[in-house]
Amino acid sequence: MYLNLSWRNIWRNKKRTLIALASVFFAVITAVNMRSMQLGSYAYMIHSTARFYNGYLQIQNKQYWEKRSLENSILQDSLDFSRLKQVHHVLGLAPRLEAFTLLSFGNTTRVGQIIGIEPEQENKVTNLKTRLIAGEYLRQDDYAALVSKGLAQMLGLSLGDSLVLYGQAYHGQIAASLLPVKGIIEYPIRELNNSMVYIPLQAAQDIFLMPGRLTSVAIMIDENRHLKDVKEKVARLIPPHYRVIDWPTMLPELHQSIQFDNISGMLMLAILYVVIAFGVFGTIVMMISERVREFGILIAVGMKKTRLLIVTFGEIVFISLIGALTGILGALPIVYYFASHPIRFTGEAARSFDALGIEPVFNFSTDPTIFLNQALVVFLIALATFAYPIFFIKKLEPDKALRS
Amino acid sequence: MALIKVENLTKIYNTTAVPVKALNNVSVEFEKGEFTAIVGPSGSGKTTFLNMIGGLDKPSEGQIIVDGVKLADLKGSKLVEYRLHHIGFVFQAYNLIPVFSALENVEFIMLLQGVPKKERQQRARELLEAVGLGDRLNNRPGQLSGGQQQRVAVARALASRPEFVLADEPTANLDSKSADDLLDLMENLNQKYNMTFIFSTHDARVIKRARRVVTLRDGAVVNDQTSN
Ligand SMILES: Nc1ncnc2c1ncn2[C@@H]1O[C@H](COP(=O)(O)OP(=O)(O)OP(=O)(O)O)[C@@H](O)[C@H]1O
Ligand SMILES: [Mg+2]
């Protein structure tokens, strides 16, 4: 009967209830969409960046990131690749042997980065095949190189020419080799386009005199929100003297700019929350002040204030809950629509995206926690307005209320 | 022993710029089964007096003893419980919960008392039949006339099986026919069940129906007459 009383009180003034419901409803929709677009865009940026070269995570020797030396390598056989691959959310693992050497052709010499790769694995992590603009992609047992376009131009290299490699190998020995150019790849970023040379891992291990050794294993995962989870699982599968390094450590600028942007997004949300709070609050104040006399009578005839509060609380819970739930339902199709039809943007930002070879689109995240979190926050805000009736009813004196 | 004993009751309102002495040293007693009108001009203290007896407001001085219990000794929720179980209230208007039907309004007071559902529905129906609304059980207050609403209020006041009923100008918003009917009803209940009624009014026709008339002026009892 108390529930019944709450329920009927809600529908007593339909218009007002609908206004309160609508404000919660639209608040949830707006908050979910704002958040979804923001987090979706971050996820997209992170994903594109990870795909570019680094992956989301890398397994390395503990000193490798700081020293970048072949001396801080890891042993291929110490890693259980088949188990690592089975870790949930892992899309691919790319074992690499990376080193800087001198590269010459004819009379020209440049410094370049040699990356020994498992061609198919690498392609799974960084889509390297898609960067190929001439020639053919590497095979595991090739003894040949994919040279980035800028570097090839500087050296005057064409397909079929042989590239001279000269540098330092493991334990200070000398690395030297002659590698035929099998393909040309192109990067949208100049630094990479002028320096990258991919060769098969086996060839790299031979050249640098470090059979069975790697400098890193890049790991690609499906979504950034699983980063921590995957990182922990991977860490448990590798020898303790190795480390798993994540993209925020490898790319601190990207990490910071996202964090900074996120703060401004949160501020916007906070403003939205305040607006909602006042909207709901106004409705509650009206709802209460209309009923002063009724409350007075109820208390006079013997209804305890706590009971009265429960009934009033019930009304607010109903409104907030229905508003929040319908808000989720309303936001779902919008978010899913934009997730599958991303909004393309133009202008300055679009050009900088293009320059990185990333499509300039606003991606919407369909992460269910966004829906739940935003609906929960709005629901809690609506509930918080219950402080007013508590305050009001606590103070209510029946004789005064009856005289009003 | 008197059912209600009011001793040297004084009420001063300090909330206004000039303190108002709404009741001034009032001493009265009411016995079980009385049918009494509290009368007096507007502002004479009738509402204040009834509110004091009903435990809705606290005296500035003096005390009220109901059935041997000093109201001043009841604190907080004890006092609410006391009102719930011992007093029936009828107010001038808007007595009822607008979203509840007549039946539910009468039931509600018993719900507060913890009466089991079957019993409270049964009793509510009987009471509404007794006040002549057996065919209006499911109407909401908005669908009832003022007189009918006051009858529901009387039925509700009796539903809690109180020791007495306090009614502050129950007929003020009614036309004379409805007022007469309501008085008939109250008189009837008074005679049939020996239910005590104390009601305020300034309607001369209502005053005539009372067996005892207590007259207030400027917060003091100036006349107390019992007829047969
Ligand atoms: N909360 C209050 N604060 C200050 N003064 C009050 C308050 N309540 C009542 N009074 C004053 O106390 C006096 C008695 O008021 P009360 O309402 O008891 O009179 P009444 O006899 O019921 O009048 P009416 O016939 O108009 O209902 C009046 O002068 C009134 O103005
Ligand atoms: Mg009055």
XYZ file of C-alpha atoms and ligand atoms in Angstrom:
664
model
C 0.000 0.000 0.000
C 2.920 2.362 0.675
C 4.381 1.504 -2.700
C 0.998 1.996 -4.179
C 0.814 5.419 -2.573
C 4.211 6.371 -4.056
C 3.200 5.078 -7.431
C -0.082 6.955 -7.507
C 1.497 10.133 -6.213
C 3.861 10.024 -9.160
C 0.981 10.007 -11.596
C -0.959 12.583 -9.687
C 0.551 15.366 -11.731
C 1.398 13.635 -14.979
C 2.884 16.634 -16.678
C 5.302 17.345 -13.894
C 6.359 13.737 -13.604
C 6.930 13.573 -17.334
C 9.084 16.680 -17.173
C 11.173 15.138 -14.407
C 11.393 11.859 -16.292
C 12.336 13.639 -19.483
C 15.095 15.587 -17.781
C 16.630 12.393 -16.402
C 16.058 10.641 -19.734
C 17.748 13.300 -21.857
C 20.488 13.741 -19.316
C 21.398 10.071 -19.582
C 21.237 10.176 -23.366
C 23.434 13.268 -23.558
C 25.910 12.007 -20.993
C 26.179 8.578 -22.613
C 26.679 10.068 -26.062
C 29.233 12.585 -24.890
C 31.176 9.932 -23.080
C 30.805 7.376 -25.816
C 32.120 9.750 -28.440
C 34.978 10.880 -26.279
C 36.107 7.474 -25.101
C 35.448 6.030 -28.542
C 37.718 8.629 -30.111
C 40.473 7.935 -27.616
C 40.172 4.227 -28.197
C 40.335 4.810 -31.933
C 43.383 7.030 -31.671
C 45.125 4.571 -29.404
C 44.238 1.658 -31.612
C 45.457 3.369 -34.757
C 48.662 4.395 -33.051
C 49.257 0.909 -31.684
C 48.703 -0.536 -35.148
C 51.260 1.838 -36.534
C 54.232 0.152 -35.036
C 54.409 -0.309 -31.291
C 51.379 -2.447 -30.563
C 49.549 -1.974 -27.260
C 52.157 -3.866 -25.286
C 55.661 -5.172 -25.765
C 57.584 -7.872 -24.037
C 61.170 -6.750 -23.543
C 64.255 -7.236 -21.490
C 63.985 -4.996 -18.392
C 66.685 -2.609 -19.614
C 65.870 -2.553 -23.299
C 63.496 0.441 -23.383
C 66.073 2.742 -21.779
C 69.267 1.392 -23.389
C 68.096 0.175 -26.806
C 71.047 -2.159 -26.948
C 71.256 -5.610 -28.493
C 72.901 -6.675 -25.222
C 69.512 -6.302 -23.530
C 67.745 -8.872 -25.631
C 65.451 -11.729 -24.758
C 65.470 -15.401 -25.688
C 62.844 -16.479 -28.167
C 62.546 -19.933 -26.606
C 61.882 -18.529 -23.150
C 58.489 -17.341 -24.365
C 55.529 -19.652 -24.774
C 54.029 -18.069 -27.878
C 51.155 -20.478 -28.180
C 49.977 -19.670 -24.656
C 50.535 -15.946 -25.127
C 48.417 -16.068 -28.266
C 45.606 -17.680 -26.333
C 45.369 -14.818 -23.840
C 41.914 -13.362 -24.244
C 41.743 -10.157 -26.378
C 45.184 -10.714 -27.951
C 44.974 -10.292 -31.727
C 48.577 -10.951 -32.615
C 52.182 -11.170 -31.419
C 55.080 -9.857 -33.466
C 58.570 -10.985 -32.405
C 61.181 -8.474 -33.525
C 64.896 -7.914 -33.594
C 65.529 -4.197 -34.010
C 68.867 -2.482 -34.552
C 70.296 0.704 -36.012
C 72.977 0.277 -38.696
C 74.566 2.082 -41.581
C 72.960 1.402 -44.958
C 74.685 2.079 -48.243
C 74.068 1.848 -51.940
C 76.547 3.127 -54.426
C 78.229 6.142 -52.856
C 75.440 7.022 -50.462
C 75.245 5.976 -46.853
C 72.443 6.565 -44.348
C 71.529 5.403 -40.867
C 68.503 3.154 -40.841
C 66.520 0.953 -38.548
C 66.604 -2.750 -39.327
C 63.652 -4.719 -38.028
C 63.805 -8.467 -38.183
C 60.260 -9.810 -38.317
C 58.149 -12.914 -38.719
C 56.415 -11.582 -41.873
C 52.959 -13.076 -41.267
C 52.927 -12.366 -37.538
C 54.057 -8.814 -38.138
C 51.278 -8.316 -40.627
C 48.748 -9.375 -38.009
C 49.992 -6.725 -35.618
C 50.788 -3.768 -37.875
C 49.155 -4.589 -41.237
C 52.567 -4.164 -42.802
C 51.404 -5.685 -46.097
C 49.128 -2.710 -46.674
C 52.153 -0.385 -46.706
C 53.718 -2.234 -49.629
C 53.700 -0.014 -52.730
C 56.044 -1.964 -54.997
C 57.529 -5.445 -55.183
C 56.484 -8.285 -52.931
C 55.992 -8.909 -49.237
C 58.614 -10.899 -47.319
C 58.521 -14.629 -46.719
C 59.921 -16.201 -43.598
C 62.867 -17.844 -45.356
C 63.752 -14.915 -47.611
C 67.111 -13.265 -47.372
C 65.883 -9.879 -48.598
C 64.553 -6.525 -47.425
C 61.505 -4.251 -47.553
C 62.837 -0.706 -47.711
C 60.826 2.386 -46.875
C 60.245 4.683 -49.816
C 62.068 7.774 -48.520
C 65.157 5.775 -47.660
C 65.127 4.016 -51.032
C 64.962 7.377 -52.800
C 67.811 8.828 -50.758
C 69.990 5.811 -51.532
C 68.810 5.587 -55.125
C 67.629 2.013 -54.580
C 65.164 0.194 -56.811
C 63.612 -3.243 -56.617
C 66.203 -5.947 -57.104
C 69.152 -3.726 -56.092
C 71.281 -4.960 -53.219
C 71.528 -2.896 -50.038
C 74.740 -2.904 -48.034
C 74.271 -3.177 -44.283
C 77.111 -2.441 -41.893
C 76.983 -2.054 -38.163
C 77.488 -3.456 -34.726
C 76.295 -6.953 -33.876
C 75.915 -8.807 -30.583
C 78.767 -8.437 -28.030
C 80.509 -5.772 -30.104
C 81.015 -7.986 -33.121
C 80.555 -6.699 -36.628
C 77.341 -7.050 -38.601
C 77.646 -6.856 -42.344
C 75.455 -8.062 -45.147
C 74.197 -7.558 -48.651
C 70.412 -7.633 -48.953
C 68.374 -7.598 -52.189
C 65.411 -5.191 -52.164
C 62.232 -7.245 -52.439
C 59.673 -4.540 -51.854
C 59.163 -0.852 -51.146
C 56.887 0.284 -48.311
C 55.538 3.717 -47.589
C 54.887 5.424 -44.252
C 52.921 8.670 -43.886
C 55.398 9.839 -41.242
C 58.669 11.117 -42.622
C 60.979 9.803 -39.892
C 59.731 6.286 -40.462
C 59.586 6.636 -44.215
C 63.240 7.621 -44.251
C 64.575 4.890 -41.996
C 62.639 1.625 -41.835
C 64.019 -1.588 -43.307
C 62.235 -4.876 -42.653
C 63.982 -8.224 -43.088
C 62.962 -11.724 -41.981
C 63.736 -12.487 -38.337
C 65.947 -15.456 -39.211
C 68.100 -13.257 -41.472
C 68.340 -10.577 -38.764
C 69.429 -13.129 -36.163
C 72.130 -14.339 -38.565
C 73.357 -10.860 -39.441
C 73.521 -9.656 -35.848
C 74.985 -12.937 -34.659
C 72.300 -13.560 -32.091
C 70.482 -16.766 -33.009
C 67.299 -17.357 -31.043
C 67.279 -13.809 -29.669
C 64.778 -10.942 -29.922
C 64.694 -7.365 -28.752
C 60.931 -7.224 -28.312
C 57.595 -8.841 -28.959
C 54.862 -6.389 -29.960
C 51.368 -7.390 -28.859
C 48.212 -6.174 -30.543
C 44.948 -6.416 -28.641
C 41.340 -5.702 -29.594
C 40.513 -2.712 -27.408
C 42.324 -0.412 -25.045
C 39.883 -1.097 -22.223
C 41.340 -4.593 -21.964
C 44.910 -3.297 -21.740
C 45.397 -3.763 -18.011
C 43.839 -7.159 -18.026
C 45.990 -8.429 -20.887
C 49.103 -6.827 -19.443
C 48.628 -8.678 -16.160
C 47.969 -11.987 -17.854
C 50.983 -11.638 -20.134
C 53.198 -10.648 -17.212
C 52.303 -13.934 -15.541
C 53.341 -15.926 -18.627
C 56.843 -14.493 -19.091
C 60.085 -14.993 -17.151
C 60.343 -12.607 -14.192
C 63.376 -10.776 -15.527
C 61.422 -9.652 -18.603
C 58.943 -6.851 -18.554
C 55.677 -5.967 -20.259
C 55.744 -2.344 -21.310
C 52.450 -0.671 -22.261
C 51.675 2.050 -24.763
C 51.309 4.847 -22.182
C 54.960 4.220 -21.254
C 56.081 3.891 -24.863
C 54.050 6.904 -26.048
C 53.834 9.314 -23.101
C 52.837 12.310 -25.260
C 49.789 10.526 -26.616
C 48.882 9.375 -23.126
C 49.164 12.865 -21.682
C 47.224 14.565 -24.435
C 44.396 12.066 -23.967
C 44.387 12.605 -20.228
C 44.295 16.338 -20.695
C 41.464 16.145 -23.186
C 39.616 13.792 -20.886
C 39.671 16.349 -18.087
C 37.975 18.926 -20.281
C 35.410 16.280 -21.200
C 34.787 15.563 -17.540
C 34.250 19.252 -16.882
C 31.602 19.351 -19.587
C 29.972 16.354 -18.001
C 30.100 17.985 -14.589
C 28.263 20.997 -15.982
C 25.684 18.709 -17.508
C 25.273 16.946 -14.169
C 24.707 20.228 -12.378
C 22.023 21.207 -14.885
C 20.307 17.855 -14.386
C 20.520 18.158 -10.634
C 18.752 21.498 -10.684
C 16.110 20.248 -13.092
C 15.205 17.313 -10.912
C 15.548 19.350 -7.761
C 13.052 21.920 -9.020
C 10.512 19.201 -9.678
C 10.980 17.713 -6.235
C 10.618 21.087 -4.547
C 7.351 21.658 -6.409
C 6.161 18.183 -5.597
C 6.793 18.738 -1.904
C 5.530 22.276 -1.532
C 2.217 21.332 -3.151
C 1.664 18.786 -0.458
C 2.532 20.602 2.751
C -1.016 20.390 4.046
C -1.388 16.766 3.071
C 1.842 15.899 4.844
C 0.589 17.828 7.868
C -2.606 15.785 7.979
C -0.754 12.496 7.533
C 1.576 13.287 10.396
C -1.297 14.577 12.527
C -3.312 11.392 12.152
C -0.312 9.313 13.126
C 1.958 8.620 10.164
C 5.569 8.629 11.267
C 7.873 10.991 9.446
C 10.160 8.134 8.487
C 7.224 6.366 6.818
C 6.356 9.527 4.977
C 9.981 9.826 3.893
C 9.955 6.273 2.587
C 6.897 7.015 0.482
C 8.499 10.187 -0.868
C 11.758 8.367 -1.453
C 9.850 5.737 -3.386
C 8.497 8.431 -5.670
C 11.957 9.819 -6.380
C 13.432 6.363 -6.915
C 10.682 5.492 -9.370
C 11.221 8.643 -11.377
C 15.010 8.420 -11.370
C 15.054 4.726 -12.138
C 12.581 4.902 -14.976
C 14.343 7.966 -16.370
C 17.761 6.328 -16.167
C 16.623 3.025 -17.672
C 14.708 4.597 -20.537
C 17.720 6.878 -21.011
C 19.927 3.839 -21.547
C 17.405 2.383 -23.955
C 17.203 5.686 -25.789
C 20.979 6.075 -25.981
C 21.615 2.549 -27.250
C 20.379 2.984 -30.835
C 22.060 6.387 -31.172
C 25.423 5.161 -29.969
C 25.211 1.974 -32.011
C 24.240 3.956 -35.073
C 27.231 6.255 -34.780
C 29.508 3.363 -33.866
C 28.715 1.753 -37.198
C 28.433 5.054 -39.119
C 31.262 7.148 -37.656
C 30.982 10.890 -38.159
C 33.680 12.177 -40.508
C 35.192 15.497 -39.565
C 37.166 18.058 -41.522
C 39.544 20.961 -40.926
C 42.869 21.211 -39.164
C 42.411 18.129 -37.005
C 41.301 16.083 -40.001
C 44.481 16.986 -41.870
C 46.682 15.912 -38.999
C 44.803 12.610 -38.848
C 45.229 12.162 -42.579
C 48.938 12.842 -42.234
C 49.174 9.866 -39.889
C 47.208 7.707 -42.253
C 44.298 7.558 -39.789
C 40.774 8.189 -40.996
C 39.443 11.459 -39.529
C 36.281 10.130 -37.878
C 34.570 10.429 -34.512
C 34.292 6.938 -33.230
C 31.618 6.032 -30.708
C 32.441 3.490 -28.065
C 29.826 0.852 -27.301
C 31.530 -0.123 -24.080
C 28.631 -1.144 -21.812
C 30.301 0.361 -18.760
C 29.739 3.820 -20.277
C 25.990 3.239 -20.318
C 25.972 1.849 -16.828
C 28.244 4.502 -15.362
C 26.419 7.452 -16.844
C 22.996 6.081 -15.989
C 24.233 5.366 -12.488
C 25.650 8.844 -12.009
C 22.453 10.497 -13.233
C 20.403 8.155 -11.066
C 22.496 9.009 -8.031
C 22.193 12.716 -8.743
C 18.438 12.334 -8.921
C 18.506 10.408 -5.661
C 20.659 13.068 -4.057
C 17.849 15.557 -4.500
C 16.071 13.447 -1.913
C 18.059 15.443 0.632
C 15.504 18.189 0.206
C 12.421 16.184 1.237
C 14.388 14.724 4.151
C 15.212 18.184 5.325
C 11.704 19.431 4.669
C 9.769 16.619 6.299
C 12.100 16.477 9.298
C 11.354 20.124 9.948
C 7.639 19.878 9.241
C 5.442 20.709 12.225
C 1.944 19.340 11.731
C 0.096 22.243 13.381
C 1.852 24.758 11.139
C 1.360 22.622 8.072
C -2.329 22.362 8.862
C -2.709 26.092 9.167
C -0.996 26.723 5.805
C -11.792 10.141 36.360
C -12.049 12.532 33.433
C -10.966 11.262 30.001
C -9.198 14.511 29.190
C -7.961 16.860 31.833
C -6.668 20.277 30.789
C -4.927 22.169 33.591
C -3.928 25.835 33.464
C -3.171 25.624 29.773
C -1.449 28.679 28.308
C -0.067 28.969 24.806
C 1.994 31.901 23.688
C 3.198 32.153 20.088
C 6.555 33.897 19.979
C 7.051 33.589 16.273
C 5.480 36.965 15.542
C 6.887 40.406 16.332
C 4.444 40.766 19.211
C 3.942 37.498 21.141
C 0.351 36.215 20.882
C -1.336 34.662 23.881
C -3.575 32.219 22.022
C -4.693 30.395 25.193
C -4.742 31.927 28.608
C -4.845 29.696 31.666
C -7.524 27.292 30.424
C -8.693 24.487 32.706
C -11.388 22.086 31.473
C -12.243 18.410 31.740
C -13.964 16.139 29.260
C -15.667 12.868 30.141
C -16.049 9.748 28.034
C -19.080 9.946 25.731
C -19.292 13.709 25.549
C -20.618 15.523 22.499
C -19.069 18.919 22.954
C -18.683 22.034 20.853
C -15.820 24.484 21.352
C -17.115 27.839 20.182
C -15.916 31.401 20.014
C -15.142 34.109 17.532
C -12.342 33.829 15.014
C -8.966 34.009 16.704
C -10.339 33.019 20.084
C -8.065 29.963 20.244
C -10.290 27.039 19.190
C -7.808 25.503 16.763
C -4.953 26.066 19.155
C -6.919 24.360 21.916
C -7.781 21.310 19.822
C -4.220 21.056 18.519
C -2.928 21.015 22.093
C -5.274 18.206 23.109
C -4.345 16.384 19.913
C -0.645 16.584 20.740
C 0.072 18.562 17.582
C 1.538 21.474 19.465
C 3.123 21.957 22.875
C 1.724 24.106 25.684
C 3.730 27.064 26.945
C 2.429 26.397 30.410
C 0.088 23.956 32.095
C -0.547 20.375 31.150
C -2.888 17.973 29.424
C -3.588 14.534 30.851
C -5.412 12.029 28.682
C -6.498 8.802 30.336
C -3.874 9.337 33.015
C -1.065 9.988 30.504
C 0.661 13.361 30.516
C 1.049 14.385 26.871
C 4.224 16.300 27.732
C 5.863 12.995 28.673
C 5.423 11.612 25.168
C 8.347 12.449 22.925
C 8.859 12.222 19.182
C 7.533 9.035 17.666
C 5.807 8.082 20.947
C 3.570 11.064 20.451
C 2.858 10.078 16.839
C 1.967 6.566 18.010
C -0.225 8.088 20.655
C -2.168 10.125 18.132
C -2.456 7.122 15.859
C -3.928 4.834 18.489
C -5.894 7.160 20.757
C -7.215 10.076 18.738
C -9.360 10.400 15.654
C -8.906 13.608 13.685
C -11.287 15.407 11.375
C -10.116 18.662 9.866
C -11.908 21.468 8.139
C -11.007 20.423 4.589
C -8.661 18.376 2.398
C -8.622 15.665 5.001
C -8.045 12.817 2.613
C -5.202 11.430 0.546
C -6.258 12.497 -2.943
C -4.776 9.505 -4.761
C -6.556 6.960 -2.584
C -10.155 5.842 -2.876
C -12.567 6.314 0.039
C -11.966 2.718 1.065
C -8.176 3.059 0.869
C -8.247 6.287 2.851
C -10.034 4.554 5.694
C -7.816 1.493 5.360
C -4.640 3.540 5.408
C -4.965 4.581 9.038
C -5.308 0.921 10.003
C -2.302 0.065 7.845
C -0.341 2.548 9.937
C -1.604 0.724 13.013
C -0.537 -2.604 11.597
C -4.006 -4.109 11.290
C -3.965 -7.169 8.990
C -5.236 -6.618 5.483
C -8.412 -8.712 5.661
C -9.539 -7.086 8.848
C -8.832 -3.572 7.719
C -10.713 -3.981 4.466
C -13.643 -5.447 6.309
C -13.695 -2.709 8.922
C -13.229 0.065 6.351
C -16.176 -1.225 4.363
C -18.379 -1.418 7.462
C -17.452 2.084 8.533
C -18.133 3.565 5.120
C -21.460 1.814 5.062
C -22.165 3.242 8.518
C -21.503 6.782 7.255
C -23.755 6.125 4.266
C -21.106 5.727 1.589
C -21.431 2.018 0.942
C -21.868 2.744 -2.742
C -18.878 5.085 -3.020
C -16.114 2.848 -1.727
C -13.932 3.180 -4.790
C -14.397 6.859 -5.482
C -11.438 9.129 -4.959
C -11.915 12.325 -2.892
C -12.063 14.380 -6.085
C -15.109 12.392 -7.117
C -16.955 13.013 -3.846
C -18.855 16.068 -2.612
C -17.499 18.068 0.327
C -20.051 16.479 2.650
C -19.185 12.998 1.457
C -15.489 13.711 1.923
C -16.127 14.768 5.519
C -18.052 11.538 6.086
C -15.068 9.590 4.831
C -12.922 11.644 7.207
C -15.223 10.677 10.099
C -15.076 7.035 9.046
C -11.279 7.276 8.962
C -11.203 8.945 12.376
C -13.203 6.027 13.809
C -11.254 3.338 11.961
C -8.361 3.537 14.383
C -10.781 2.849 17.282
C -9.770 6.038 19.083
C -10.779 7.116 22.559
C -12.088 10.386 21.238
C -12.514 12.328 18.038
C -11.265 15.891 17.605
C -12.865 17.822 14.783
C -11.778 21.355 13.925
C -14.680 23.081 12.165
C -15.716 19.930 10.311
C -18.740 21.664 8.781
C -17.092 24.944 7.802
C -16.892 24.054 4.136
C -20.300 22.404 3.924
C -23.741 23.716 2.979
C -26.334 23.563 5.736
C -27.914 20.310 4.543
C -24.568 18.493 4.429
C -23.617 20.053 7.762
C -26.822 18.715 9.310
C -26.203 15.278 7.836
C -22.677 15.198 9.193
C -23.923 16.241 12.642
C -26.583 13.528 12.460
C -23.897 11.027 11.694
C -21.648 12.149 14.525
C -24.523 12.252 16.996
C -25.554 8.807 15.908
C -22.069 7.404 16.422
C -21.879 9.160 19.737
C -25.084 7.574 20.949
C -24.579 4.168 19.437
C -20.938 3.612 20.435
C -20.562 6.210 23.199
C -17.827 7.751 21.072
C -16.523 11.038 22.461
C -16.648 13.993 20.042
C -15.073 17.361 20.645
C -15.548 19.719 17.752
C -15.057 23.418 17.168
C -17.490 25.543 15.212
C -18.923 28.977 14.895
C -22.064 27.881 13.157
C -25.067 28.593 15.417
C -27.023 25.646 14.006
C -24.217 23.276 14.813
C -23.808 24.732 18.281
C -27.439 23.908 18.993
C -26.768 20.241 18.387
C -24.034 19.984 21.011
C -24.840 18.730 24.485
C -22.068 20.774 25.996
C -20.778 24.087 24.710
C -17.457 25.514 25.864
C -17.035 29.148 24.814
C -13.614 30.700 24.345
C -12.845 34.377 24.049
C -9.323 35.743 23.697
C -7.918 32.387 24.708
C -9.922 31.995 27.904
C -13.017 29.932 28.746
C -15.826 32.412 29.307
C -18.727 29.973 29.390
C -19.210 26.220 29.838
C -22.780 24.987 29.565
C -24.202 21.500 29.527
C -27.784 20.918 28.379
C -29.809 17.772 28.459
N 1.706 29.675 14.472
C 1.194 30.811 15.017
N 2.011 31.833 15.250
C 1.546 32.960 15.769
N 0.283 33.163 16.125
C -0.598 32.187 15.923
C -0.177 30.944 15.341
N -1.244 30.143 15.247
C -2.283 30.849 15.738
N -1.888 32.062 16.131
C -2.741 33.096 16.769
O -3.346 32.514 17.912
C -4.646 33.003 18.055
C -5.612 31.852 18.116
O -5.676 31.235 16.865
P -6.621 29.994 16.525
O -6.291 29.563 15.173
O -6.507 29.027 17.617
O -8.061 30.664 16.566
P -9.454 30.013 16.119
O -10.353 30.232 17.230
O -9.229 28.622 15.660
O -9.845 30.947 14.912
P -10.732 30.590 13.618
O -12.131 30.557 14.065
O -10.457 31.729 12.692
O -10.212 29.273 13.098
C -4.915 33.926 16.891
O -4.713 35.254 17.323
C -3.876 33.535 15.894
O -3.503 34.625 15.110
Mg -9.518 27.605 13.804
